Short mmCIF file of C-alpha atoms and ligand atoms in Angstrom, two decimals:
data_model
loop_
_atom_site.label_atom_id
_atom_site.label_comp_id
_atom_site.label_asym_id
_atom_site.label_seq_id
_atom_site.Cartn_x
_atom_site.Cartn_y
_atom_site.Cartn_z
CA MET I 81 117.58 136.65 107.89
CA ILE I 82 114.31 134.69 108.27
CA ARG I 83 113.96 132.36 105.25
CA VAL I 84 110.88 130.66 104.20
CA ASN I 85 110.51 126.85 103.59
CA GLU I 86 110.70 127.14 99.80
CA ASN I 87 109.01 123.79 99.41
CA TYR I 88 105.77 125.54 100.12
CA LEU I 89 106.31 127.67 96.91
CA LYS I 90 106.22 124.37 94.94
CA ILE I 91 102.65 123.62 95.93
CA GLN I 92 100.18 124.17 93.22
CA ALA I 93 97.57 126.72 94.36
CA SER I 94 94.24 125.05 95.03
CA TYR I 95 93.07 126.02 91.62
CA LEU I 96 90.19 123.45 91.78
CA PHE I 97 87.96 124.81 94.60
CA THR I 98 88.84 128.40 94.00
CA GLU I 99 87.96 128.06 90.36
CA ILE I 100 84.82 126.28 91.10
CA ALA I 101 83.72 128.94 93.58
CA HIS I 102 84.48 131.62 91.02
CA ARG I 103 82.44 129.92 88.33
CA VAL I 104 79.46 129.28 90.67
CA LYS I 105 79.53 132.94 91.83
CA ALA I 106 79.67 134.27 88.32
CA HIS I 107 76.65 132.12 87.41
CA GLN I 108 74.68 133.02 90.48
CA ASP I 109 75.42 136.79 89.85
CA ALA I 110 74.22 136.42 86.25
CA HIS I 111 71.07 134.47 87.34
CA PRO I 112 70.14 135.72 90.86
CA ASP I 113 67.01 133.58 90.94
CA ALA I 114 68.68 130.29 90.00
CA LYS I 115 68.42 127.80 92.77
CA ILE I 116 71.89 126.23 92.72
CA ILE I 117 72.23 122.70 94.16
CA ARG I 118 75.76 121.66 95.39
CA LEU I 119 76.75 118.09 94.77
CA GLY I 120 80.40 118.98 94.74
CA ILE I 121 81.10 119.16 98.35
CA GLY I 122 82.67 116.42 100.59
CA ASP I 123 81.10 117.82 103.76
CA VAL I 124 78.23 116.16 105.57
CA THR I 125 74.74 117.86 105.70
CA GLU I 126 72.84 115.96 108.31
CA PRO I 127 72.97 116.81 112.06
CA LEU I 128 74.68 114.76 114.70
CA ALA I 129 72.92 111.62 116.06
CA PRO I 130 70.75 112.29 119.01
CA ALA I 131 72.79 109.85 121.16
CA VAL I 132 76.00 111.74 120.32
CA VAL I 133 74.33 114.99 121.17
CA ALA I 134 73.14 113.70 124.52
CA ALA I 135 76.58 112.33 125.42
CA MET I 136 78.16 115.71 124.56
CA HIS I 137 75.69 117.61 126.61
CA LYS I 138 76.45 115.26 129.57
CA ALA I 139 80.14 115.80 128.97
CA VAL I 140 79.61 119.55 129.10
CA ASP I 141 77.98 119.04 132.49
CA ASP I 142 80.92 116.91 133.60
CA GLU I 143 83.13 119.94 132.85
CA ALA I 144 80.92 122.16 134.95
CA ALA I 145 81.52 120.46 138.22
CA ARG I 146 84.87 120.24 140.15
CA GLU I 147 84.41 116.54 140.92
CA THR I 148 84.00 115.56 137.19
CA PHE I 149 86.02 118.20 135.44
CA HIS I 150 88.70 117.14 132.95
CA GLY I 151 91.64 119.19 132.09
CA TYR I 152 94.38 117.92 129.67
CA GLY I 153 93.60 114.38 128.72
CA PRO I 154 95.95 111.69 127.51
CA GLU I 155 97.40 112.71 124.25
CA GLN I 156 96.61 109.29 122.74
CA GLY I 157 92.92 109.53 123.77
CA TYR I 158 90.88 108.51 126.76
CA ALA I 159 90.73 104.82 127.49
CA PHE I 160 86.95 104.76 127.32
CA LEU I 161 87.12 105.72 123.61
CA ARG I 162 90.12 103.63 122.70
CA ASP I 163 88.57 100.61 124.21
CA ALA I 164 85.15 101.20 122.44
CA ILE I 165 87.04 101.62 119.13
CA ALA I 166 89.16 98.47 119.58
CA GLU I 167 86.13 96.38 120.51
CA ASN I 168 83.65 97.71 117.90
CA ASP I 169 85.61 98.67 114.95
CA PHE I 170 88.05 95.71 115.07
CA GLN I 171 87.59 92.97 117.59
CA LYS I 172 83.89 92.43 116.77
CA ARG I 173 85.07 91.76 113.23
CA GLU I 174 87.80 89.46 114.48
CA ILE I 175 90.53 91.94 113.51
CA ASP I 176 93.54 91.94 115.74
CA VAL I 177 93.83 95.52 117.03
CA ALA I 178 94.22 96.46 120.72
CA SER I 179 93.32 99.72 122.37
CA ASP I 180 96.85 100.71 122.98
CA GLU I 181 97.53 100.55 119.26
CA ILE I 182 94.95 103.28 118.75
CA PHE I 183 95.74 106.93 118.74
CA VAL I 184 92.72 109.24 118.97
CA SER I 185 93.13 112.66 117.22
CA ASP I 186 91.20 115.64 115.94
CA GLY I 187 90.71 114.04 112.55
CA ALA I 188 92.28 111.92 109.86
CA LYS I 189 93.47 114.91 107.76
CA CYS I 190 96.05 115.91 110.48
CA ASP I 191 97.10 112.29 110.96
CA CYS I 192 97.53 111.53 107.21
CA GLY I 193 99.47 114.78 106.92
CA ASN I 194 101.57 114.38 109.99
CA ILE I 195 102.56 110.74 109.57
CA GLN I 196 105.28 111.48 107.05
CA GLU I 197 107.37 113.14 109.81
CA LEU I 198 108.31 109.61 110.96
CA PHE I 199 110.05 108.65 107.77
CA GLY I 200 113.43 109.36 106.35
CA GLN I 201 113.77 112.34 104.03
CA ASP I 202 114.76 110.19 101.10
CA VAL I 203 111.97 107.61 101.22
CA LYS I 204 110.38 106.92 97.81
CA ILE I 205 106.62 107.90 98.05
CA ALA I 206 103.93 106.42 95.82
CA VAL I 207 100.41 107.99 95.61
CA PRO I 208 97.41 107.06 93.55
CA ASP I 209 96.14 109.46 90.85
CA PRO I 210 93.35 110.70 91.27
CA VAL I 211 94.07 111.34 94.90
CA TYR I 212 93.09 113.12 98.12
CA PRO I 213 95.56 115.90 97.85
CA VAL I 214 96.69 115.85 101.53
CA TYR I 215 99.02 112.91 100.86
CA VAL I 216 100.81 114.69 98.09
CA ASP I 217 101.01 118.25 99.49
CA THR I 218 102.35 117.21 102.91
CA ASN I 219 105.22 115.41 101.25
CA VAL I 220 105.86 118.38 99.01
CA MET I 221 105.95 120.69 102.09
CA ALA I 222 108.42 118.29 103.66
CA GLY I 223 110.76 118.62 100.74
CA ARG I 224 110.45 115.09 99.39
CA THR I 225 109.62 116.22 95.80
CA GLY I 226 110.91 118.46 93.00
CA VAL I 227 108.74 120.98 91.18
CA ASN I 228 105.29 120.33 89.56
CA THR I 229 105.28 120.08 85.79
CA ASP I 230 102.09 119.13 83.99
CA GLY I 231 100.26 118.41 87.17
CA ARG I 232 102.89 116.01 88.66
CA TYR I 233 105.73 116.54 91.11
CA SER I 234 109.04 115.01 90.16
CA GLY I 235 110.26 112.63 92.83
CA LEU I 236 106.72 111.19 93.53
CA ILE I 237 105.64 107.97 91.95
CA TYR I 238 102.01 108.14 90.61
CA LEU I 239 99.79 105.09 90.37
CA ASP I 240 97.17 105.68 87.82
CA GLY I 241 93.59 104.73 88.74
CA ASN I 242 91.52 104.23 85.57
CA ALA I 243 88.63 102.17 84.10
CA ALA I 244 90.95 99.42 83.14
CA ASN I 245 92.06 98.73 86.77
CA GLY I 246 88.69 99.75 88.23
CA PHE I 247 90.44 102.58 89.96
CA VAL I 248 92.37 100.16 92.15
CA PRO I 249 96.04 100.35 91.08
CA ALA I 250 98.07 97.13 91.65
CA PRO I 251 101.53 97.10 93.02
CA GLY I 252 103.21 95.29 90.09
CA ASN I 253 106.96 95.92 90.19
CA LEU I 254 106.57 99.22 92.05
CA GLU I 255 109.76 100.44 93.68
CA ALA I 256 108.67 102.52 96.62
CA ASP I 257 109.09 102.68 100.39
CA VAL I 258 105.74 104.19 101.26
CA VAL I 259 102.31 103.89 99.47
CA TYR I 260 99.12 105.79 100.30
CA LEU I 261 95.99 103.79 99.71
CA CYS I 262 92.39 104.95 100.40
CA PHE I 263 89.33 102.64 100.22
CA PRO I 264 86.53 103.31 99.81
CA ASN I 265 88.21 105.91 97.73
CA ASN I 266 87.79 109.67 97.62
CA PRO I 267 87.34 110.80 94.82
CA THR I 268 86.46 107.72 92.77
CA GLY I 269 84.25 105.83 95.26
CA ALA I 270 85.99 102.62 94.28
CA THR I 271 86.39 99.92 96.82
CA ALA I 272 89.19 97.28 96.87
CA THR I 273 88.57 93.59 97.24
CA LYS I 274 90.40 91.58 99.86
CA ALA I 275 92.59 89.99 97.24
CA GLN I 276 93.58 93.37 95.90
CA LEU I 277 94.50 94.67 99.30
CA GLN I 278 96.25 91.42 100.07
CA ALA I 279 98.45 91.92 97.01
CA TRP I 280 99.47 95.26 98.38
CA VAL I 281 100.28 93.84 101.79
CA ASP I 282 102.35 91.07 100.24
CA TRP I 283 104.21 93.61 98.10
CA ALA I 284 104.90 95.81 101.16
CA ARG I 285 106.28 92.84 103.22
CA ALA I 286 108.44 91.72 100.39
CA ASN I 287 109.82 95.19 99.81
CA LYS I 288 110.12 96.37 103.42
CA ALA I 289 107.68 99.14 102.52
CA LEU I 290 104.84 100.66 104.47
CA ILE I 291 101.18 101.11 103.49
CA LEU I 292 99.39 104.21 104.77
CA PHE I 293 95.72 102.99 104.53
CA ASP I 294 93.10 105.71 104.79
CA ALA I 295 89.68 104.19 105.71
CA ALA I 296 87.84 107.46 106.32
CA TYR I 297 84.82 106.15 104.39
CA GLU I 298 84.78 102.68 105.94
CA ALA I 299 81.30 103.23 107.45
CA PHE I 300 79.78 103.39 103.98
CA ILE I 301 80.75 99.70 103.17
CA ARG I 302 77.61 97.55 102.88
CA THR I 303 78.62 94.89 100.32
CA PRO I 304 79.67 91.74 102.19
CA GLY I 305 83.20 90.73 101.64
CA ILE I 306 84.68 94.22 101.07
CA PRO I 307 87.39 94.71 103.71
CA HIS I 308 86.71 97.28 106.35
CA SER I 309 90.29 97.42 107.45
CA ILE I 310 93.71 96.67 105.94
CA TYR I 311 94.23 94.48 109.03
CA GLU I 312 91.86 91.89 107.66
CA CYS I 313 94.73 91.03 105.27
CA ALA I 314 97.28 88.51 106.59
CA GLY I 315 100.57 90.21 107.59
CA ALA I 316 99.13 93.74 107.41
CA ARG I 317 100.11 94.43 111.11
CA GLU I 318 103.75 94.20 109.91
CA CYS I 319 103.41 96.78 107.06
CA ALA I 320 100.38 99.10 107.50
CA ILE I 321 99.21 102.06 109.44
CA GLU I 322 95.43 102.80 109.18
CA PHE I 323 93.54 106.13 109.49
CA ARG I 324 89.90 106.41 110.44
CA SER I 325 87.60 109.31 111.02
CA PHE I 326 84.26 110.10 112.67
CA SER I 327 83.76 112.82 110.14
CA LYS I 328 81.79 110.87 107.61
CA THR I 329 81.03 107.98 109.92
CA ALA I 330 79.05 110.19 112.37
CA GLY I 331 78.93 113.74 110.95
CA PHE I 332 81.92 114.97 112.93
CA THR I 333 83.37 117.19 110.15
CA GLY I 334 82.75 120.13 112.44
CA VAL I 335 83.15 118.46 115.80
CA ARG I 336 86.58 116.82 114.78
CA CYS I 337 87.65 113.37 115.85
CA GLY I 338 89.52 110.54 114.10
CA TYR I 339 92.11 107.98 115.01
CA THR I 340 95.21 106.19 113.68
CA VAL I 341 96.17 102.58 114.29
CA VAL I 342 99.94 101.88 114.63
CA PRO I 343 100.34 98.25 115.50
CA LYS I 344 102.87 96.96 117.93
CA GLY I 345 105.85 95.38 116.18
CA LEU I 346 105.43 97.48 113.00
CA VAL I 347 108.90 98.70 112.11
CA ALA I 348 110.81 100.95 109.71
CA TRP I 349 114.41 100.73 109.07
CA LYS I 350 117.55 102.64 110.05
CA ALA I 351 120.59 103.48 107.94
CA ASP I 352 122.59 100.66 109.51
CA GLY I 353 119.91 98.19 108.50
CA SER I 354 118.52 97.59 112.00
CA SER I 355 114.86 98.34 112.66
CA ALA I 356 112.89 100.79 114.81
CA GLU I 357 109.41 100.35 115.90
CA LEU I 358 106.96 103.04 114.60
CA ARG I 359 104.47 102.99 117.54
CA PRO I 360 106.85 104.72 119.90
CA PHE I 361 107.81 107.17 117.22
CA TRP I 362 104.09 108.14 116.72
CA THR I 363 103.62 108.16 120.48
CA ARG I 364 106.50 110.63 120.77
CA ARG I 365 105.19 112.76 117.92
CA GLN I 366 101.73 112.99 119.33
CA THR I 367 102.84 113.68 122.91
CA THR I 368 105.26 116.31 121.78
CA LYS I 369 103.07 118.12 119.23
CA PHE I 370 99.33 117.27 120.08
CA ASN I 371 97.55 117.87 123.26
CA GLY I 372 94.55 115.45 122.75
CA CYS I 373 91.16 115.71 121.37
CA SER I 374 88.68 117.37 123.74
CA TYR I 375 86.91 115.25 126.43
CA ILE I 376 83.47 116.47 125.20
CA THR I 377 84.30 115.31 121.63
CA GLN I 378 85.55 111.92 122.80
CA ARG I 379 82.48 111.29 124.89
CA GLY I 380 80.44 112.15 121.77
CA ALA I 381 82.56 109.64 119.67
CA GLU I 382 82.21 106.97 122.33
CA ALA I 383 78.39 107.36 121.96
CA VAL I 384 78.73 106.43 118.30
CA TYR I 385 79.23 102.82 119.55
CA SER I 386 76.27 102.74 121.89
CA PRO I 387 73.34 100.78 120.59
CA GLU I 388 71.27 103.94 119.87
CA GLY I 389 74.33 105.76 118.51
CA ALA I 390 75.26 102.91 116.20
CA ALA I 391 71.62 102.60 114.94
CA GLN I 392 71.31 106.35 114.41
CA THR I 393 74.62 106.95 112.61
CA LYS I 394 74.03 103.84 110.47
CA ALA I 395 70.56 105.38 109.49
CA THR I 396 72.22 108.56 108.41
CA ILE I 397 74.77 106.74 106.27
CA ASP I 398 72.02 104.65 104.76
CA PHE I 399 70.28 107.95 103.88
CA TYR I 400 73.43 109.23 102.09
CA LEU I 401 73.82 105.81 100.33
CA GLY I 402 70.12 106.26 99.31
CA ASN I 403 70.98 109.59 97.75
CA ALA I 404 74.02 108.01 95.99
CA LYS I 405 71.74 105.30 94.46
CA ILE I 406 69.36 107.78 93.12
CA VAL I 407 72.13 109.63 91.33
CA LYS I 408 73.80 106.47 90.19
CA ASP I 409 70.63 104.97 88.75
CA ALA I 410 69.80 108.11 86.84
CA LEU I 411 73.33 108.47 85.36
CA LEU I 412 73.43 104.76 84.40
CA ALA I 413 70.06 105.15 82.71
CA LEU I 414 71.44 108.18 80.79
CA GLY I 415 74.25 105.92 79.54
CA TYR I 416 77.13 107.06 81.70
CA ASP I 417 79.80 104.84 83.19
CA VAL I 418 79.75 105.39 86.88
CA THR I 419 82.18 104.10 89.57
CA GLY I 420 81.24 104.34 93.31
CA GLY I 421 77.87 105.29 94.60
CA MET I 422 77.81 102.02 96.49
CA ASP I 423 79.80 101.55 99.59
CA SER I 424 80.76 105.13 99.21
CA PRO I 425 79.20 108.69 99.23
CA TYR I 426 80.99 109.60 95.96
CA LEU I 427 80.23 108.84 92.31
CA TRP I 428 82.91 109.12 89.60
CA VAL I 429 81.41 109.73 86.29
CA ASN I 430 83.04 109.23 82.97
CA VAL I 431 81.89 112.40 81.13
CA LYS I 432 83.42 111.23 77.83
CA GLY I 433 85.10 114.62 77.40
CA ASP I 434 86.57 117.58 79.15
CA SER I 435 85.76 117.64 82.88
CA TRP I 436 85.59 121.40 83.14
CA GLU I 437 83.32 121.66 80.07
CA PHE I 438 81.03 119.13 81.62
CA PHE I 439 81.10 120.98 84.94
CA ASP I 440 80.10 124.19 83.19
CA ARG I 441 77.26 122.53 81.33
CA LEU I 442 75.76 121.13 84.50
CA LEU I 443 76.25 124.44 86.31
CA LYS I 444 74.82 126.59 83.63
CA GLU I 445 72.02 124.34 82.26
CA ALA I 446 71.03 122.43 85.36
CA ASN I 447 72.19 124.79 88.25
CA VAL I 448 74.01 121.80 89.79
CA VAL I 449 77.52 122.00 91.11
CA THR I 450 79.90 118.98 90.67
CA THR I 451 83.65 118.64 91.09
CA PRO I 452 85.76 118.25 87.93
CA GLY I 453 87.92 115.21 88.32
CA ALA I 454 91.04 116.96 86.85
CA GLY I 455 91.27 118.71 90.29
CA PHE I 456 92.34 115.38 91.87
CA GLY I 457 95.15 114.64 89.56
CA ARG I 458 96.07 114.20 85.95
CA ALA I 459 94.32 110.84 85.77
CA GLY I 460 91.16 112.43 86.92
CA GLU I 461 90.69 114.35 83.62
CA GLY I 462 87.63 113.19 81.76
CA TYR I 463 85.61 112.55 84.97
CA ILE I 464 83.53 114.46 87.46
CA ARG I 465 82.93 113.59 91.15
CA ILE I 466 79.42 113.88 92.46
CA SER I 467 78.77 113.76 96.21
CA ALA I 468 75.69 112.28 97.96
CA PHE I 469 75.88 114.69 100.82
CA ASN I 470 72.68 116.74 100.51
CA SER I 471 69.01 116.59 101.34
CA ARG I 472 66.79 114.00 99.52
CA GLU I 473 64.74 116.86 98.18
CA ASN I 474 67.81 118.49 96.59
CA VAL I 475 69.21 115.27 95.22
CA GLU I 476 65.94 114.40 93.57
CA GLU I 477 65.58 117.87 92.17
CA ALA I 478 69.26 117.81 90.83
CA VAL I 479 68.77 114.43 89.29
CA GLY I 480 65.63 115.60 87.48
CA ARG I 481 67.48 118.63 86.17
CA ILE I 482 70.58 116.57 85.10
CA ALA I 483 68.31 114.10 83.29
CA LYS I 484 66.68 116.90 81.44
CA VAL I 485 69.95 118.41 80.30
CA LEU I 486 71.84 115.21 79.53
CA GLY I 487 68.90 113.19 78.29
CA GLY I 488 67.53 115.95 75.93
N1 PLP H 606 90.76 111.15 104.19
C1 PLP H 606 90.00 111.22 103.17
C2 PLP H 606 90.17 110.38 102.05
C3 PLP H 606 88.98 112.37 103.12
O1 PLP H 606 88.20 112.41 102.03
C4 PLP H 606 88.90 113.15 104.16
C5 PLP H 606 87.91 114.28 104.22
O2 PLP H 606 87.25 114.71 103.31
C6 PLP H 606 89.80 113.02 105.32
C7 PLP H 606 90.69 112.00 105.23
C8 PLP H 606 89.73 113.99 106.47
O3 PLP H 606 88.95 113.55 107.44
P1 PLP H 606 88.87 114.43 108.77
O4 PLP H 606 87.70 115.20 108.74
O5 PLP H 606 88.83 113.32 109.84
O6 PLP H 606 90.07 115.28 108.97
#
């Protein structure tokens, strides 16, 4: 008799986005002429950089001729991309990461989700709250938790992000083996200082624990001094894996490319107390279950590091950051506490009340869609997330409408 993995039954249905879609549709049906502006989504809106498009066109032509055709590529990624990543994302910043520590993939979501396969079944997992749900759900699927009550799974440790800690939880006396951290953060837009990240690295080393550092929004960092990588912290190579993505960096949400850094010498522990290097484990995992990101995509990703590609992708991110500033300035002027919106495409707004009520108010009175914070975890109640991914025209229009509703 075929049995299901009953851990899947524990997963809370994605109430958040279904419910948002339902409410938006009901509103649109009732007001067919309403021009609804969506500031809820985490997807990019601007097209690929011309340099990336040109590189991908050329790569298609490569595939069209016997002499330049590529079939299966290396599972860890082509050397041309791994070298470009190591040089530009790390070595130029004097961060010690080599190309053979980089594993190219089809996105950070898969890597964040798959990495837990490397760990023992009984490891204690800590996640921030509010949180990007992938970290939680993949551990639920793997059977590392009990059931969900009141929005939290038993067996998981939740690290509350709140106004008091600036949405950057500290390790304190945490007893965990693995912690997921994400900065700049989705959903709060918060960034961590080097001292805050160093405290996590020191904690991990002292506790033989591992940090899974999600830097999917690294390209939005503009403030000097904010770390771009966990490996800027002393000792991080001994206790951290880092995830990066071209999705928000270069508009690859539909193209699909990301990478994971697993440093040489990074170990986890066996039952007998001896250690095992994680890099060969991840190599084995990827070579067994993944057949590489497409040649065409990787040539596109490589072009992000060309002088034109870098300038063009930076300009797009500056544009989104400009959107974020417009929204942030307007909300601050209206008297709201706002986190993020600098060094991040997300704004996390304290709505001083119920997040769904506030969502409904903006939907019904301003025709603007946001995301209720409660959907990202219990600690997200009382907040909404606003995204800067939209056209300037829509953002200005949305801000004008929001100001009218909230200011009046
Ligand atoms: N990590 C975080 C924090 C994200 O917000 C996202 C996407 O929204 C991802 C990872 C996934 O990125 P990718 O498109 O590379 O799978």
